[in-house]
XYZ file of C-alpha atoms in Angstrom:
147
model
C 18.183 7.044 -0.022
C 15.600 5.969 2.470
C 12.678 7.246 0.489
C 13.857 5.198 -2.357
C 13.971 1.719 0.256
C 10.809 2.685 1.811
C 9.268 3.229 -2.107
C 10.976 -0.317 -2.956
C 10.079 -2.188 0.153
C 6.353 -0.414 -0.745
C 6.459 -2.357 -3.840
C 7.217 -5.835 -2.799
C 4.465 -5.211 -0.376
C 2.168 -4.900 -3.180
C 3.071 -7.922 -4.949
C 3.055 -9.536 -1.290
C 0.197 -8.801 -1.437
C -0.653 -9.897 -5.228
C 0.597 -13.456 -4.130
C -2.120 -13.267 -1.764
C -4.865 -12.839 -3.491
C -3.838 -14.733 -5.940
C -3.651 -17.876 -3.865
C -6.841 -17.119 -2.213
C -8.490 -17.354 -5.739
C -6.772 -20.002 -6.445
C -8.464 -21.624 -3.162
C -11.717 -19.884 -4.629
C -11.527 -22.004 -8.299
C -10.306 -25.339 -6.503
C -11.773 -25.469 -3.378
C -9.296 -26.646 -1.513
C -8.741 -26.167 1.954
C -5.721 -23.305 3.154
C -2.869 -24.814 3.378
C 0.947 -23.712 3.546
C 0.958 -21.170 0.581
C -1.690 -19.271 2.257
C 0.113 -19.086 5.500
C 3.493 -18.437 3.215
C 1.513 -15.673 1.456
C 0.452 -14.113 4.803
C 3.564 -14.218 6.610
C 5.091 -12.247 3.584
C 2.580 -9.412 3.654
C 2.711 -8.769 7.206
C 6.601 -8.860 7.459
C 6.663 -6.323 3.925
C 3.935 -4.506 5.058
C 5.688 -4.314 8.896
C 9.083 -3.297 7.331
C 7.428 -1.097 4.989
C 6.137 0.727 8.242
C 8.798 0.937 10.091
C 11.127 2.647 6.860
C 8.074 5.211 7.381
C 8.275 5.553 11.014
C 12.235 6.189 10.217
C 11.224 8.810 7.039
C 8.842 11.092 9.514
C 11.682 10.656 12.769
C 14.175 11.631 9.987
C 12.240 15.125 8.888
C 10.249 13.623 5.773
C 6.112 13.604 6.290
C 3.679 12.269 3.699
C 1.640 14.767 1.876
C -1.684 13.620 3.911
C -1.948 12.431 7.434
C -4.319 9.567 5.955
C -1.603 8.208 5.157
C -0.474 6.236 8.309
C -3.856 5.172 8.812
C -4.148 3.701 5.270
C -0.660 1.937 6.217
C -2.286 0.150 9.458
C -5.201 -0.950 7.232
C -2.245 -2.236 4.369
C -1.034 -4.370 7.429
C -4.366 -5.641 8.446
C -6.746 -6.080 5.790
C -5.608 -9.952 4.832
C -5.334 -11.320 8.296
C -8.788 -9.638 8.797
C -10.228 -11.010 5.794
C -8.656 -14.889 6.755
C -10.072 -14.452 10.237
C -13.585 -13.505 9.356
C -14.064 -16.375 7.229
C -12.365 -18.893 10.328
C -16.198 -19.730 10.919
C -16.888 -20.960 7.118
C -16.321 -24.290 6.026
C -16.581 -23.576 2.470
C -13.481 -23.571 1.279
C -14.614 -21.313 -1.862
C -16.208 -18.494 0.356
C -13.089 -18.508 2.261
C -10.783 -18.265 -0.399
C -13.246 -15.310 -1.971
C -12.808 -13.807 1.426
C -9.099 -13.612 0.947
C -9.668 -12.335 -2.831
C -11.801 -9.708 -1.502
C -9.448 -9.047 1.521
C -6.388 -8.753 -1.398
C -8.554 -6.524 -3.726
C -9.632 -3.949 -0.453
C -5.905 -3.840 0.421
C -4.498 -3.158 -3.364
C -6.935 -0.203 -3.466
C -6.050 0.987 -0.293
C -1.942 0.586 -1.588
C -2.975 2.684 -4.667
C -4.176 5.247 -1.706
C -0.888 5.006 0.031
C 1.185 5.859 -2.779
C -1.097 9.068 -3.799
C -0.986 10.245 -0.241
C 2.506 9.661 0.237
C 3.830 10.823 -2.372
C 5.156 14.197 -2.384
C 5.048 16.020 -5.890
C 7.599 17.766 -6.523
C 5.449 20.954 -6.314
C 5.987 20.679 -2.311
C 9.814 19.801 -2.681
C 10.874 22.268 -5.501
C 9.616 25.310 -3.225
C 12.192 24.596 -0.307
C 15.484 23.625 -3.067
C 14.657 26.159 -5.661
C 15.420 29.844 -5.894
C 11.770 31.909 -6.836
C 11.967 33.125 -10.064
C 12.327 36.863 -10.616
C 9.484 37.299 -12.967
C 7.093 35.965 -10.650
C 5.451 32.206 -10.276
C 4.294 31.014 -14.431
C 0.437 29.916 -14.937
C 1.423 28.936 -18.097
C -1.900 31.004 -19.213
C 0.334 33.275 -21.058
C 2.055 33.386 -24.265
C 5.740 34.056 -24.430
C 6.853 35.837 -27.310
């Protein structure tokens, strides 16, 4: 039950993170300055991203790992890839560049979510060993014909 909330609270991090970039390219086209829906959109990935993490911290206390170690650290760059990107452009008063700094920010995160969900994921290769019996003719390549 807690792998299924931590792969649902993964998800609305990703469209957290959708809204994101969406408003920053919506900054991008209209050049307007940031204004409350990118501090909305910002406060939403950090607190899905932050509850995301902590539903993992509770997984690997509980027994359950991720099938890399890469994983955490692509999780701490999930959490801090759109504050970095709104930070770094702090110092640019074009309100385009800034907003194309939160698109890129939004786009570097999504890939690194696509990375979080192949490295946490465990297939069910891993899982099947430890709930299934071995089968008595042996582990199937599928190379062979049965006849």
């Amino acid at each position: 039950m807690l792998k299924n909330l931590h792969i649902v609270l993964a998800i609305l991090t990703s469209l957290s993170v959708i809204g994101a970039t969406i408003e920053g390219a919506f900054r991008m086209f209209t050049n307007k300055p940031a204004g409350n829906g990118a501090w909305r959109t910002l406060v939403a990935v950090l607190i899905s991203a932050g509850v995301t993490m902590v539903a993992g911290i509770v997984l690997l206390i509980s027994g359950e790992h991720p099938k890399e170690w890469l994983h955490y650290l692509y999780a701490i760059l999930a959490f801090g890839l759109i504050p970095f990107a709104d930070h770094a452009s702090i110092s640019i008063a074009n309100n385009r560049r800034r907003g194309l700094y939160r698109v890129a920010g939004g786009f570097l995160c999504s890939i690194v979510l696509t990375r979080l969900v192949v490295t946490g994921h465990n297939s069910c290769e891993t899982t099947c060993r430890k709930t299934l019996p071995p089968s008595p003719t042996g582990p199937s390549t599928g190379s062979h014909r049965q006849r």
